[in-house]
Tab-separated table of C-alpha atoms in Angstrom:
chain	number	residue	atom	x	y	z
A	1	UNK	CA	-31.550	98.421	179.979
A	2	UNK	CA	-32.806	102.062	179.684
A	3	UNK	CA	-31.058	104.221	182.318
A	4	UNK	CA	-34.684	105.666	183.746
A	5	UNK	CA	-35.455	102.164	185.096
A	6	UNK	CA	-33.970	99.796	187.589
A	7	UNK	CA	-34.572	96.264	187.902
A	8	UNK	CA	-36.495	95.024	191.599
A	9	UNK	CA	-36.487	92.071	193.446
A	10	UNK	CA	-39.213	90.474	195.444
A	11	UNK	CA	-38.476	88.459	198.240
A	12	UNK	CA	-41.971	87.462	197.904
A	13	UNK	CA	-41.322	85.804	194.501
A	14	UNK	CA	-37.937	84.704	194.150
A	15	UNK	CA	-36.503	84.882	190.485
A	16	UNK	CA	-38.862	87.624	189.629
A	17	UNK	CA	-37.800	90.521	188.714
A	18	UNK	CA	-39.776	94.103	187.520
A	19	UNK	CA	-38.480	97.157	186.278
A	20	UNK	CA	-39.351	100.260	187.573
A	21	UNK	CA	-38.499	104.093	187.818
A	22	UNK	CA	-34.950	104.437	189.006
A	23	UNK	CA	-35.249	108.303	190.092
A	24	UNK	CA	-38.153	107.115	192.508
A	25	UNK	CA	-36.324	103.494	193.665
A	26	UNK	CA	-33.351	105.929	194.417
A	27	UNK	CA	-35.391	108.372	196.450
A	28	UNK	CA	-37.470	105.979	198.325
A	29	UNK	CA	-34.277	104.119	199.036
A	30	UNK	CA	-31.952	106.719	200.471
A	31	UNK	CA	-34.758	107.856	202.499
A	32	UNK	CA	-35.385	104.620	203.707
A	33	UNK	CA	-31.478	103.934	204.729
A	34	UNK	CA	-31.609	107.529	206.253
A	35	UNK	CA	-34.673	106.851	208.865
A	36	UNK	CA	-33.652	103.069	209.210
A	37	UNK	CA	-30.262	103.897	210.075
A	38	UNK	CA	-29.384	103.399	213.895
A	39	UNK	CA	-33.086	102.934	214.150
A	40	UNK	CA	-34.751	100.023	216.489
A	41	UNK	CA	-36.764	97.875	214.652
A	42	UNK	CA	-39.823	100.083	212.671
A	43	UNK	CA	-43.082	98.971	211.065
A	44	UNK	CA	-43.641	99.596	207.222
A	45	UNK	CA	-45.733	102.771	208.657
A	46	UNK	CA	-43.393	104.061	210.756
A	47	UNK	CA	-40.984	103.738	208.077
A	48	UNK	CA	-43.143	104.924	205.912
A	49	UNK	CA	-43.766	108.527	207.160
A	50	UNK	CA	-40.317	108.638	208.555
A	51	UNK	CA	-39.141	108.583	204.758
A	52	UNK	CA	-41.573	110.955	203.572
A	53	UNK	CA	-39.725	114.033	204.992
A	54	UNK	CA	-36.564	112.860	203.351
A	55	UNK	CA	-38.142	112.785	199.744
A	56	UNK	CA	-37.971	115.383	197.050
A	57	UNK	CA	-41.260	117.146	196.523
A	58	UNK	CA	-40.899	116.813	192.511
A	59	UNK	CA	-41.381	113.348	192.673
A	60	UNK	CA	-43.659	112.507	195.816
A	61	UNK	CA	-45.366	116.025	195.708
A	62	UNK	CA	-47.439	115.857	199.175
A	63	UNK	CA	-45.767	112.300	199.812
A	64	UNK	CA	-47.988	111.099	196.589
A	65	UNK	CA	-47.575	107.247	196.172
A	66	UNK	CA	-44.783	107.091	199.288
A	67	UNK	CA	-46.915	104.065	200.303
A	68	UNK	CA	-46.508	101.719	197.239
A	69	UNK	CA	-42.682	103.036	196.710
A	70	UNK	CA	-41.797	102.181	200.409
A	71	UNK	CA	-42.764	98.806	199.793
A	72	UNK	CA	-41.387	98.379	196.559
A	73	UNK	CA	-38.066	99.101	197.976
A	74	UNK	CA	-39.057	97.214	201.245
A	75	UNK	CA	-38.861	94.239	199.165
A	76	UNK	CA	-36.156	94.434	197.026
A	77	UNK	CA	-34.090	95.875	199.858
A	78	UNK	CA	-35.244	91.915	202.083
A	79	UNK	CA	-34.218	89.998	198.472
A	80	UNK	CA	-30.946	91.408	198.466
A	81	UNK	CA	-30.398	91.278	202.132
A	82	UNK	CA	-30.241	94.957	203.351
A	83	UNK	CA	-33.124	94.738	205.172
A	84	UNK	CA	-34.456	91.837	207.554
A	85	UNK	CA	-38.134	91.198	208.536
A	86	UNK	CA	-38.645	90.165	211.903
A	87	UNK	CA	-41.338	88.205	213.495
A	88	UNK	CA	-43.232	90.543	215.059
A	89	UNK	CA	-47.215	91.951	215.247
A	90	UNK	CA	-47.202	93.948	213.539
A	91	UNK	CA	-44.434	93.083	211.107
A	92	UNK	CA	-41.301	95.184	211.612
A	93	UNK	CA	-37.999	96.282	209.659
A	94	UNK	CA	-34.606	96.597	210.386
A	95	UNK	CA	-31.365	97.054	208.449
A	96	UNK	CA	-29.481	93.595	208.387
């Protein structure tokens, strides 16, 4: 496995796996754990702009493509357990 990519899980699709950037995974993640840390239950777009002051402007210049990398990571983060879902309108996040 190249070191420039990371392999995702989708708690979606169980057993699937994708590869993507692991400079942007990393990002999105820490900035994710950051804002979800402590936090009360958030929705994906609370989360979502929460993150995007935590992310370096090289690779989300102007928060560019925060949306799809937020839940990329969403969903890896619920397939490994890290994060939980909970049953709520509209959907919200916590850490597990």
């Amino acid at each position: 496995m190249s070191s420039d990519k990371i392999e995702v899980e989708n708690v979606n699709t169980p057993g699937q796996v994708t590869r993507v950037d692991a400079a942007k995974y990393g990002a999105m993640k820490s900035a994710m754990l950051t804002v979800m840390t402590g936090a009360d239950p958030m929705t994906a777009s609370a989360i979502k702009e929460a993150a995007k002051a935590h992310l370096p402007d090289d690779l989300f210049p102007g928060g560019a493509t925060s949306g799809w990398w937020q839940k990329c990571v969403q969903l890896d983060l619920e397939a490994k357990g890290v994060v939980q879902r909970h049953a709520t309108k509209p959907l919200t996040f916590s850490l597990a």
